[in-house]
Short mmCIF file of C-alpha atoms in Angstrom, two decimals:
data_model
loop_
_atom_site.label_atom_id
_atom_site.label_comp_id
_atom_site.label_asym_id
_atom_site.label_seq_id
_atom_site.Cartn_x
_atom_site.Cartn_y
_atom_site.Cartn_z
CA MET A 1 14.54 -19.52 -9.92
CA THR A 2 14.02 -22.45 -7.68
CA ASN A 3 11.17 -24.82 -8.03
CA ASP A 4 10.20 -23.85 -4.50
CA GLN A 5 9.25 -20.34 -5.58
CA HIS A 6 6.56 -21.63 -7.91
CA HIS A 7 4.75 -22.99 -4.90
CA LEU A 8 4.59 -19.53 -3.32
CA SER A 9 2.09 -18.08 -5.82
CA GLY A 10 -0.99 -18.89 -3.75
CA ALA A 11 0.53 -17.77 -0.47
CA TYR A 12 1.75 -14.58 -2.14
CA ALA A 13 -1.67 -13.78 -3.58
CA LEU A 14 -3.12 -14.13 -0.06
CA ASP A 15 -0.35 -11.97 1.50
CA ALA A 16 0.77 -14.99 3.49
CA LEU A 17 4.50 -14.62 2.90
CA THR A 18 6.99 -13.08 5.30
CA PRO A 19 8.34 -9.69 4.17
CA GLU A 20 11.61 -11.28 3.02
CA GLU A 21 9.82 -13.96 1.02
CA ARG A 22 7.47 -11.35 -0.42
CA ARG A 23 10.37 -9.24 -1.66
CA ALA A 24 12.08 -12.26 -3.18
CA TYR A 25 8.92 -13.43 -4.85
CA GLU A 26 8.12 -9.97 -6.21
CA ALA A 27 11.53 -9.99 -7.86
CA HIS A 28 10.70 -13.31 -9.43
CA TYR A 29 7.09 -13.67 -10.44
CA PRO A 30 6.69 -10.83 -12.96
CA THR A 31 9.39 -12.54 -15.04
CA CYS A 32 7.89 -16.01 -14.70
CA GLU A 33 4.99 -16.67 -17.00
CA LEU A 34 3.57 -19.45 -14.86
CA CYS A 35 3.76 -17.54 -11.58
CA LEU A 36 2.42 -14.33 -13.12
CA ALA A 37 -0.63 -16.10 -14.51
CA GLU A 38 -1.26 -17.82 -11.19
CA VAL A 39 -0.90 -14.68 -9.09
CA ASN A 40 -3.25 -12.76 -11.37
CA ASP A 41 -5.76 -15.54 -11.22
CA TYR A 42 -5.59 -15.99 -7.46
CA ARG A 43 -5.99 -12.28 -6.86
CA GLU A 44 -9.31 -12.32 -8.63
CA THR A 45 -10.35 -15.28 -6.51
CA ALA A 46 -9.12 -13.55 -3.35
CA ALA A 47 -11.23 -10.53 -4.30
CA GLU A 48 -14.25 -12.79 -4.22
CA LEU A 49 -13.30 -13.88 -0.72
CA ALA A 50 -13.07 -10.20 0.17
CA GLY A 51 -16.51 -9.65 -1.32
CA ALA A 52 -17.92 -12.25 1.01
CA ALA A 53 -16.60 -10.28 3.98
CA ALA A 54 -18.28 -7.06 2.88
CA ALA A 55 -19.51 -4.90 5.72
CA THR A 56 -21.10 -1.48 5.93
CA PRO A 57 -18.45 1.10 6.72
CA PRO A 58 -19.08 3.86 9.27
CA PRO A 59 -20.92 6.74 7.60
CA GLN A 60 -18.31 9.37 8.51
CA LEU A 61 -15.58 7.41 6.75
CA LYS A 62 -16.45 8.69 3.30
CA THR A 63 -16.43 12.27 4.53
CA ASN A 64 -12.98 11.74 6.02
CA VAL A 65 -11.66 10.05 2.89
CA MET A 66 -12.98 12.74 0.56
CA ALA A 67 -11.52 15.46 2.79
CA GLU A 68 -8.11 13.82 2.78
CA ILE A 69 -7.93 13.16 -0.95
CA ALA A 70 -8.90 16.78 -1.59
CA THR A 71 -5.40 17.68 -0.42
CA THR A 72 -3.56 14.55 -1.59
CA ARG A 73 -1.61 14.64 -4.80
CA GLN A 74 -1.90 11.67 -7.12
CA LEU A 75 1.11 9.81 -8.45
CA LEU A 76 2.13 10.54 -12.00
CA PRO A 77 0.71 8.02 -14.46
CA THR A 78 3.93 7.86 -16.42
CA LEU A 79 6.15 6.31 -13.77
CA ALA A 80 7.01 2.74 -14.58
CA GLU A 81 6.38 -0.01 -12.05
CA PRO A 82 10.00 -0.46 -10.99
CA GLU A 83 10.03 3.17 -9.99
CA VAL A 84 6.92 2.62 -7.93
CA ALA A 85 8.75 -0.18 -6.18
CA ASN A 86 11.68 2.13 -5.64
CA LEU A 87 9.44 4.72 -4.08
CA ALA A 88 8.15 2.08 -1.76
CA LYS A 89 11.67 1.11 -0.77
CA ARG A 90 12.61 4.69 -0.12
CA ARG A 91 9.59 5.20 1.97
CA SER A 92 10.17 2.12 4.05
CA ARG A 93 13.51 3.53 5.10
CA ILE A 94 11.95 6.41 6.98
CA ARG A 95 12.16 5.78 10.66
CA PRO A 96 9.44 7.40 12.74
CA ALA A 97 11.94 8.59 15.34
CA LEU A 98 13.96 10.32 12.66
CA VAL A 99 10.87 11.95 11.22
CA MET A 100 9.98 13.25 14.65
CA ALA A 101 13.49 14.57 15.15
CA VAL A 102 13.44 16.31 11.80
CA ALA A 103 9.99 17.70 12.46
CA ALA A 104 11.29 19.18 15.68
CA ALA A 105 14.29 20.64 13.87
CA VAL A 106 12.02 22.07 11.19
CA VAL A 107 9.83 23.70 13.79
CA ALA A 108 12.89 25.14 15.50
CA VAL A 109 14.27 26.50 12.25
CA LEU A 110 10.94 27.85 11.10
CA GLY A 111 10.57 29.54 14.45
CA THR A 112 13.88 31.25 13.89
CA VAL A 113 13.25 32.17 10.30
CA ALA A 114 9.62 33.12 10.51
CA GLY A 115 10.31 36.52 11.97
CA LEU A 116 12.84 37.28 9.30
CA ARG A 117 11.18 36.77 5.97
CA LEU A 118 8.75 33.91 5.89
CA GLY A 119 5.67 35.66 7.13
CA GLN A 120 3.80 35.02 3.89
CA ASN A 121 3.86 32.10 1.48
CA GLN A 122 5.54 29.99 4.11
CA PRO A 123 7.18 27.04 2.34
CA SER A 124 5.39 24.06 3.77
CA VAL A 125 8.30 21.97 4.92
CA ASP A 126 6.08 20.32 7.46
CA THR A 127 3.49 19.53 4.79
CA LEU A 128 6.21 17.96 2.69
CA LEU A 129 7.39 15.99 5.70
CA ALA A 130 3.89 14.60 6.05
CA ALA A 131 3.79 13.39 2.43
CA PRO A 132 3.31 9.61 2.30
CA ASP A 133 6.46 9.14 0.26
CA ALA A 134 8.62 11.68 2.07
CA VAL A 135 12.25 10.61 2.29
CA VAL A 136 14.40 12.22 4.96
CA THR A 137 18.16 12.29 4.50
CA ASN A 138 20.73 13.90 6.74
CA LEU A 139 23.75 15.18 4.86
CA GLU A 140 27.07 15.29 6.63
CA GLY A 141 29.61 18.02 6.09
CA ASP A 142 32.39 19.89 7.83
CA ALA A 143 30.12 22.66 9.05
CA GLY A 144 27.40 20.53 10.61
CA ALA A 145 24.38 18.83 9.11
CA VAL A 146 21.81 19.62 6.45
CA THR A 147 18.51 17.79 6.36
CA ILE A 148 16.81 17.04 3.07
CA VAL A 149 13.14 16.09 2.86
CA TRP A 150 12.11 14.79 -0.55
CA SER A 151 8.67 13.80 -1.75
CA PRO A 152 8.98 12.38 -5.28
CA SER A 153 5.22 12.42 -5.81
CA SER A 154 5.03 16.08 -4.79
CA GLN A 155 8.11 16.86 -6.87
CA GLN A 156 9.45 18.96 -4.03
CA VAL A 157 12.55 18.95 -1.89
CA ALA A 158 13.02 20.82 1.36
CA VAL A 159 16.44 21.94 2.59
CA VAL A 160 16.62 22.50 6.32
CA ALA A 161 19.67 23.67 8.27
CA ASN A 162 20.49 26.26 10.87
CA ASN A 163 24.25 26.66 10.89
CA LEU A 164 25.31 27.01 7.29
CA PRO A 165 28.24 29.32 6.53
CA ASP A 166 27.52 32.17 4.15
CA PRO A 167 28.29 31.02 0.59
CA GLY A 168 30.11 34.27 -0.15
CA PRO A 169 29.33 37.27 -2.40
CA ASN A 170 27.80 36.43 -5.78
CA GLN A 171 27.69 32.76 -4.84
CA THR A 172 24.94 30.32 -3.93
CA TYR A 173 24.53 26.86 -2.53
CA GLU A 174 23.36 24.31 -5.07
CA LEU A 175 21.70 21.02 -4.21
CA TRP A 176 22.35 18.03 -6.47
CA PHE A 177 20.59 14.75 -6.98
CA VAL A 178 23.16 11.97 -7.14
CA VAL A 179 22.01 9.54 -9.82
CA GLY A 180 23.56 6.37 -11.15
CA ASP A 181 26.03 8.03 -13.48
CA GLY A 182 26.47 11.55 -12.17
CA VAL A 183 24.52 14.40 -10.65
CA VAL A 184 21.46 16.41 -11.64
CA PRO A 185 20.77 19.95 -10.38
CA ALA A 186 18.02 20.08 -7.75
CA GLY A 187 17.95 23.78 -6.99
CA LEU A 188 19.66 26.82 -5.47
CA PHE A 189 19.37 28.21 -1.97
CA ILE A 190 21.01 30.88 0.15
CA PRO A 191 20.71 30.77 3.95
CA GLU A 192 19.98 33.85 6.00
CA SER A 193 22.15 34.13 9.06
CA GLY A 194 23.07 30.49 8.51
CA THR A 195 19.46 29.36 8.55
CA ILE A 196 17.49 27.81 5.70
CA ALA A 197 14.10 26.10 5.48
CA GLN A 198 13.24 26.24 1.83
CA VAL A 199 11.13 24.11 -0.50
CA LEU A 200 12.53 23.59 -4.00
CA GLU A 201 10.49 22.41 -6.96
CA VAL A 202 12.23 19.50 -8.65
CA THR A 203 11.66 17.14 -11.52
CA ASP A 204 11.23 13.43 -11.02
CA VAL A 205 14.67 11.85 -10.72
CA ASP A 206 15.63 8.38 -9.63
CA ALA A 207 18.21 9.63 -7.16
CA VAL A 208 20.39 7.56 -4.88
CA GLY A 209 21.90 10.42 -2.91
CA TRP A 210 22.43 14.15 -2.43
CA GLY A 211 25.28 16.57 -2.73
CA ILE A 212 25.65 20.29 -1.98
CA THR A 213 28.25 22.62 -3.50
CA ILE A 214 28.85 26.35 -3.66
CA GLU A 215 28.40 27.72 -7.18
CA PRO A 216 28.29 31.10 -8.96
CA ALA A 217 25.10 33.04 -8.20
CA GLU A 218 23.26 31.81 -11.29
CA GLY A 219 23.96 28.17 -10.45
CA SER A 220 25.70 25.56 -12.57
CA ASP A 221 24.68 22.64 -14.75
CA GLN A 222 27.46 20.54 -13.28
CA PRO A 223 29.26 21.13 -9.97
CA THR A 224 32.26 23.43 -10.14
CA GLY A 225 32.86 23.57 -6.40
CA ASP A 226 33.80 20.89 -3.91
CA ILE A 227 31.02 18.73 -2.55
CA LEU A 228 30.57 20.20 0.92
CA TYR A 229 27.72 17.98 2.07
CA ARG A 230 26.74 14.55 0.88
CA GLY A 231 24.46 11.72 1.86
CA SER A 232 22.91 8.55 0.47
CA ILE A 233 19.18 8.08 0.20
CA MET B 1 -3.49 -28.74 16.92
CA ILE B 2 -6.24 -27.17 14.86
CA ALA B 3 -6.67 -23.80 16.42
CA ALA B 4 -9.54 -22.55 14.40
CA VAL B 5 -12.10 -23.78 11.99
CA VAL B 6 -13.64 -20.90 10.18
CA PRO B 7 -17.37 -21.45 9.91
CA ILE B 8 -18.69 -21.46 6.42
CA THR B 9 -22.37 -20.93 7.03
CA LEU B 10 -24.09 -17.68 6.21
CA GLY B 11 -23.20 -15.23 8.89
CA GLY B 12 -20.41 -17.38 10.15
CA LEU B 13 -17.78 -15.53 8.23
CA GLY B 14 -18.05 -12.74 10.71
CA SER B 15 -17.15 -14.75 13.78
CA ASN B 16 -13.52 -15.35 13.22
CA THR B 17 -11.96 -17.02 16.21
CA ALA B 18 -8.58 -17.79 14.71
CA ALA B 19 -5.67 -17.85 17.09
CA GLN B 20 -3.49 -14.80 17.21
CA SER B 21 -0.69 -14.20 14.85
CA SER B 22 2.57 -14.00 16.69
CA ALA B 23 4.20 -12.68 13.58
CA ASN B 24 6.31 -9.72 14.40
CA HIS B 25 7.01 -7.57 11.41
CA PRO B 26 6.50 -4.03 12.51
CA LYS B 27 8.04 -2.60 9.38
CA ARG B 28 5.42 -2.15 6.75
CA ASP B 29 6.13 -2.31 3.11
CA SER B 30 4.32 0.26 1.16
CA ILE B 31 1.40 -1.09 -0.72
CA ALA B 32 2.51 1.02 -3.63
CA ASN B 33 4.62 -1.83 -4.88
CA VAL B 34 1.71 -4.13 -5.42
CA LYS B 35 2.41 -5.56 -8.82
CA PRO B 36 -0.05 -5.37 -11.66
CA PHE B 37 -2.12 -8.38 -12.36
CA ARG B 38 -4.12 -9.73 -15.22
CA SER B 39 -7.77 -10.36 -14.86
CA ARG B 40 -9.34 -13.69 -15.45
CA LYS B 41 -12.39 -11.73 -16.38
CA PRO B 42 -11.91 -8.20 -17.69
CA ALA B 43 -14.20 -6.92 -14.99
CA ALA B 44 -15.72 -9.02 -12.26
CA PRO B 45 -19.13 -7.45 -11.78
CA ASN B 46 -20.07 -9.88 -9.04
CA VAL B 47 -17.44 -8.78 -6.56
CA ALA B 48 -17.88 -5.20 -5.57
CA GLY B 49 -19.54 -3.38 -8.39
CA ARG B 50 -23.05 -4.18 -7.31
CA SER B 51 -24.52 -2.33 -10.20
CA GLY B 52 -22.34 -4.13 -12.70
CA GLN B 53 -24.09 -6.46 -15.07
CA PRO B 54 -22.87 -9.93 -15.99
CA GLY B 55 -21.19 -9.77 -19.34
CA ALA B 56 -20.52 -6.07 -19.11
CA THR B 57 -17.45 -4.94 -20.98
CA PRO B 58 -14.83 -2.93 -19.11
CA ASP B 59 -16.15 0.21 -20.74
CA GLN B 60 -19.62 -0.46 -19.44
CA ASP B 61 -18.54 -1.53 -15.97
CA PRO B 62 -19.43 1.38 -13.70
CA VAL B 63 -16.65 0.60 -11.23
CA ALA B 64 -14.00 0.62 -13.96
CA ASP B 65 -15.51 3.83 -15.29
CA SER B 66 -15.35 5.55 -11.88
CA LEU B 67 -11.78 4.43 -11.36
CA ARG B 68 -10.69 5.58 -14.79
CA ARG B 69 -12.15 9.02 -14.18
CA ALA B 70 -10.69 9.15 -10.68
CA GLY B 71 -7.32 8.41 -12.26
CA ASN B 72 -7.69 11.67 -14.16
CA GLY B 73 -8.05 13.58 -10.92
CA ASP B 74 -11.86 13.54 -10.77
CA HIS B 75 -12.73 13.72 -7.06
CA GLU B 76 -16.42 13.19 -7.70
CA ALA B 77 -15.71 10.01 -9.64
CA PHE B 78 -13.55 8.81 -6.78
CA GLY B 79 -16.52 9.39 -4.50
CA ARG B 80 -18.52 7.02 -6.72
CA PHE B 81 -15.65 4.54 -6.68
CA TYR B 82 -15.74 4.74 -2.89
CA ASP B 83 -19.47 4.04 -2.86
CA GLN B 84 -18.95 1.07 -5.17
CA THR B 85 -16.08 -0.53 -3.28
CA ALA B 86 -16.15 0.68 0.33
CA ALA B 87 -18.20 -2.23 1.68
CA VAL B 88 -15.71 -4.76 0.37
CA VAL B 89 -12.61 -2.75 1.25
CA TYR B 90 -13.83 -1.98 4.76
CA GLY B 91 -15.16 -5.52 5.13
CA ILE B 92 -11.90 -7.27 4.34
CA VAL B 93 -9.89 -4.81 6.42
CA LEU B 94 -12.23 -5.35 9.35
CA LYS B 95 -12.13 -9.09 8.80
CA VAL B 96 -8.35 -9.16 9.11
CA ILE B 97 -7.91 -6.47 11.77
CA ARG B 98 -11.04 -7.20 13.81
CA ASN B 99 -10.96 -3.88 15.57
CA PRO B 100 -13.61 -1.54 14.12
CA SER B 101 -11.87 1.73 14.97
CA LEU B 102 -8.51 0.53 13.68
CA ALA B 103 -10.22 -0.94 10.62
CA GLU B 104 -11.78 2.45 9.92
CA GLU B 105 -8.39 4.13 10.17
CA VAL B 106 -6.75 1.58 7.87
CA THR B 107 -9.63 1.76 5.38
CA GLN B 108 -9.12 5.51 5.15
CA GLU B 109 -5.41 4.94 4.48
CA VAL B 110 -6.32 2.40 1.81
CA PHE B 111 -8.64 4.78 -0.02
CA VAL B 112 -6.10 7.59 0.07
CA GLU B 113 -3.59 5.14 -1.39
CA LEU B 114 -6.11 4.06 -4.03
CA TRP B 115 -6.57 7.73 -4.90
CA ARG B 116 -2.82 8.25 -5.22
CA LEU B 117 -2.39 5.11 -7.31
CA ALA B 118 -5.51 5.57 -9.45
CA PRO B 119 -3.61 7.21 -12.35
CA ARG B 120 -1.56 4.02 -12.62
CA TYR B 121 -4.44 1.57 -12.62
CA ASP B 122 -4.41 -0.35 -15.89
CA PRO B 123 -7.77 -1.96 -16.69
CA THR B 124 -6.11 -4.52 -18.93
CA LEU B 125 -4.23 -5.90 -15.96
CA GLY B 126 -7.09 -6.81 -13.65
CA SER B 127 -10.49 -5.87 -12.35
CA PRO B 128 -10.84 -2.74 -10.19
CA GLN B 129 -12.26 -5.01 -7.51
CA ALA B 130 -9.19 -7.25 -7.43
CA TRP B 131 -6.93 -4.18 -7.55
CA SER B 132 -8.60 -2.51 -4.59
CA ALA B 133 -9.02 -5.74 -2.60
CA THR B 134 -5.35 -6.61 -3.12
CA ILE B 135 -4.21 -3.24 -1.85
CA ALA B 136 -6.67 -3.26 1.06
CA HIS B 137 -5.79 -6.78 2.17
CA ARG B 138 -2.07 -6.14 2.04
CA ARG B 139 -2.39 -2.94 4.04
CA ALA B 140 -4.55 -4.71 6.64
CA VAL B 141 -2.19 -7.66 6.92
CA ASP B 142 0.86 -5.44 7.24
CA ARG B 143 -0.84 -3.43 9.93
CA VAL B 144 -2.05 -6.40 11.90
CA ARG B 145 1.40 -7.94 11.90
CA SER B 146 2.83 -4.94 13.67
CA GLU B 147 3.34 -5.51 17.35
CA GLN B 148 0.80 -3.03 18.55
CA ALA B 149 -2.00 -4.29 16.38
CA ALA B 150 -1.22 -7.86 17.35
CA ARG B 151 -1.47 -6.88 20.98
CA THR B 152 -4.80 -5.19 20.34
CA ARG B 153 -6.12 -8.34 18.74
CA GLU B 154 -4.96 -10.46 21.63
CA GLU B 155 -6.70 -8.16 24.05
CA ARG B 156 -9.87 -8.34 22.03
CA ASP B 157 -9.75 -12.10 21.93
CA ALA B 158 -9.06 -12.26 25.64
CA GLN B 159 -12.27 -10.34 26.17
CA HIS B 160 -14.17 -12.59 23.75
CA GLN B 161 -15.60 -9.59 22.04
CA ALA B 162 -17.33 -10.25 18.79
CA VAL B 163 -16.90 -7.76 16.02
CA PRO B 164 -20.29 -6.45 14.92
CA HIS B 165 -19.82 -7.65 11.40
CA ASP B 166 -23.05 -8.81 9.86
CA ASN B 167 -24.78 -5.53 9.81
CA VAL B 168 -28.50 -5.73 9.12
CA THR B 169 -28.15 -2.92 6.63
CA GLU B 170 -25.95 -4.97 4.35
CA GLU B 171 -27.49 -5.35 1.01
CA VAL B 172 -29.06 -8.57 -0.12
CA VAL B 173 -26.53 -8.86 -2.89
CA ILE B 174 -23.71 -8.94 -0.36
CA ARG B 175 -25.40 -11.83 1.39
CA LEU B 176 -25.79 -13.61 -1.92
CA ASP B 177 -22.09 -13.25 -2.57
CA HIS B 178 -21.50 -14.38 0.97
CA GLU B 179 -23.56 -17.50 0.39
CA ARG B 180 -21.91 -18.20 -2.94
CA VAL B 181 -18.41 -18.00 -1.44
CA ALA B 182 -19.46 -19.92 1.64
CA SER B 183 -20.87 -22.62 -0.58
CA ALA B 184 -17.63 -22.83 -2.56
CA LEU B 185 -15.54 -22.90 0.61
CA GLY B 186 -17.75 -25.71 1.84
CA GLN B 187 -16.74 -27.83 -1.12
CA LEU B 188 -13.01 -27.62 -0.35
CA THR B 189 -11.29 -30.25 1.74
CA GLU B 190 -11.02 -29.28 5.38
CA ILE B 191 -7.33 -28.53 5.16
CA GLN B 192 -7.70 -26.51 1.95
CA ARG B 193 -10.45 -24.45 3.52
CA GLU B 194 -8.54 -23.84 6.72
CA ALA B 195 -5.32 -23.00 4.92
CA VAL B 196 -7.06 -20.45 2.67
CA THR B 197 -9.22 -18.85 5.34
CA LEU B 198 -6.55 -18.68 8.05
CA ALA B 199 -4.19 -17.06 5.54
CA TYR B 200 -6.67 -14.66 3.93
CA TYR B 201 -9.20 -13.84 6.62
CA GLY B 202 -6.86 -14.53 9.53
CA GLY B 203 -3.94 -12.61 8.03
CA HIS B 204 -1.49 -15.35 9.00
CA THR B 205 1.65 -16.26 7.09
CA TYR B 206 1.65 -19.74 5.59
CA ARG B 207 4.37 -20.64 8.10
CA HIS B 208 2.09 -19.69 10.96
CA VAL B 209 -0.82 -21.49 9.36
CA ALA B 210 1.35 -24.63 9.29
CA LYS B 211 1.90 -24.31 13.02
CA LEU B 212 -1.79 -23.69 13.68
CA LEU B 213 -2.81 -26.73 11.64
CA ASP B 214 0.17 -28.83 12.73
CA VAL B 215 1.09 -29.72 9.17
CA SER B 216 4.21 -29.03 7.12
CA GLU B 217 4.78 -25.66 5.50
CA GLY B 218 4.97 -27.38 2.14
CA THR B 219 1.54 -28.84 2.70
CA VAL B 220 0.09 -25.43 3.51
CA LYS B 221 1.61 -23.85 0.39
CA THR B 222 0.19 -26.63 -1.75
CA ARG B 223 -3.23 -26.59 -0.09
CA ILE B 224 -3.50 -22.84 -0.48
CA ARG B 225 -2.78 -23.15 -4.17
CA ASP B 226 -5.07 -26.03 -4.97
CA GLY B 227 -7.71 -24.56 -2.66
CA LEU B 228 -7.64 -21.33 -4.65
CA VAL B 229 -7.82 -23.20 -7.95
CA ARG B 230 -10.82 -25.14 -6.69
CA LEU B 231 -12.51 -21.99 -5.38
CA ARG B 232 -11.99 -20.24 -8.68
CA ASP B 233 -13.54 -23.11 -10.61
CA LEU B 234 -16.44 -23.46 -8.21
CA MET B 235 -17.27 -19.78 -8.15
CA GLU B 236 -16.93 -19.43 -11.88
CA VAL B 237 -19.33 -22.31 -12.39
CA ASN B 238 -21.72 -20.89 -9.85
CA TYR B 239 -21.53 -17.44 -11.30
CA ASP B 240 -21.83 -18.30 -14.96
#
C-alpha cells in the first residue's frame, strides 16, 4: 500500500481512474479501512450528483427492459464477491471476433446436426453464447479443436465440435473443469458422426481450464483416460 | 487551459460543453465487479426514491423494498424499482454519454445488469440509489471511453447539438434536487467544482481532467476528494 493510493478514493468513486488504476485500487481499498470508508461515503455523494442529472427516460425503455429481464437469469445470491470479480475477469476475456467465429461454427454444426436428431428440444448453444457472462474457450487436441461455451450464471456448458473421433464402444467423452487442485466432472457427451453441439448442466465451479478424456460409458469421478483436449480459461 | 466550466445554475447541468475525452480504453470491465459500499445513511430517500420519506428506515424505504423483492426474482417488483430509479439512471447515463439513443441502449444494459445483480444487493452496504447510480455511471463511463462512443461524442460536439435534457415533464422534486446540488456545487472552489464535474458528469479520468484544467494530477486527485467531502457536508446540512 502506497500513500499515493489513499488519494485515489475520490477519483475511484467518480470512475475517474484508468482501467489499470481501477484494478489496482479495487485490490486495495476493500482491505483498507480508510479507503473503504471514503469510497462508500463518496458513492453516496456521487449518487446525489446523479440525482441532479435526472431526466425522463423514453417511454418504450421500460417495456424493453421488462421484456429482456423476463428471459434473463439472475446471479445466485450465494456467490461471494471475489467470485463476482472473477466472473467479470472471465467475461472481459471474450473477444467479439472470437464470439462471432464461434457463433458461425455453432451455426454450421447445428446445421449439420439438426437433420439428425435435434429437431426438438434443440439445446440452445446460441442462447448460451449470448449470455452476458459467456466464456468461450477453444481446446486443442490431436484430432482438431473443441469449443467450450460456459455461462457460470446459467450453470450451463456447451460443447461444440465437428470432427471428433468416435470414443469407441461402451465409452464416452467426459468434460472436466480444471480447478486449482485437480479436476471436477462437467458432463458426458458422445458425438454423432464426429459432430457434437450439446448443452450440459453444470454446478458452479471456479474453474481455470478444461480437459476432455474418454471414459467408460457411465463416466468417471476422476479421469482414467489420457487428457485428449485441454485449454485454459 | 480551462476547457469547460460546467454551469451550476438550474437548468445549466444539462448543457455540458466539456471537451472530448481522448481516453482510449475500448475494453470494458464488467460492472459486475463493483464493490459493495457502506451507506452514510441507511437509505437516502432524497436521491431517487421520490416517495421515500426523510427518516424512513430501510424497511420502510419503498426503493429498498422493491429491490429486495426484485432480488427474489419478483419481476413486478423490479418494474417498481425501475419506476423509482429510471430517471436518475437514465439521467446520469445521458449526462455522461450525451447521445440519447446510445444512452437509452446503455440504460437498458444497466437495468438488465441491476436485475442480474439484485440477489446480491446488500442493504447494509449502501443505499439502493448509490448502488444503482454507481453501476450506471461506471457502465456509461466505460462505454463512452470506447473509441466509437468517443467519436460519436466528437461528432455531436462538432455539430453543436444540445441534448434535450431538461424535459418539461420532469417532476418538481427532481428540480429541487437539481437546485440543492447546484447550490452545493456553487459553494465549492472553482477548481474543486470543475474537477468533480468534469470527472463525474464529463466521464473524464483524473489524468485527463488535469490536462483540461492545466493543473497537476495530484492537485486534481486532491481537489476531487476535498470537493466530495465539502459536497457531502453541504448537502447533508441542506437536507437535514
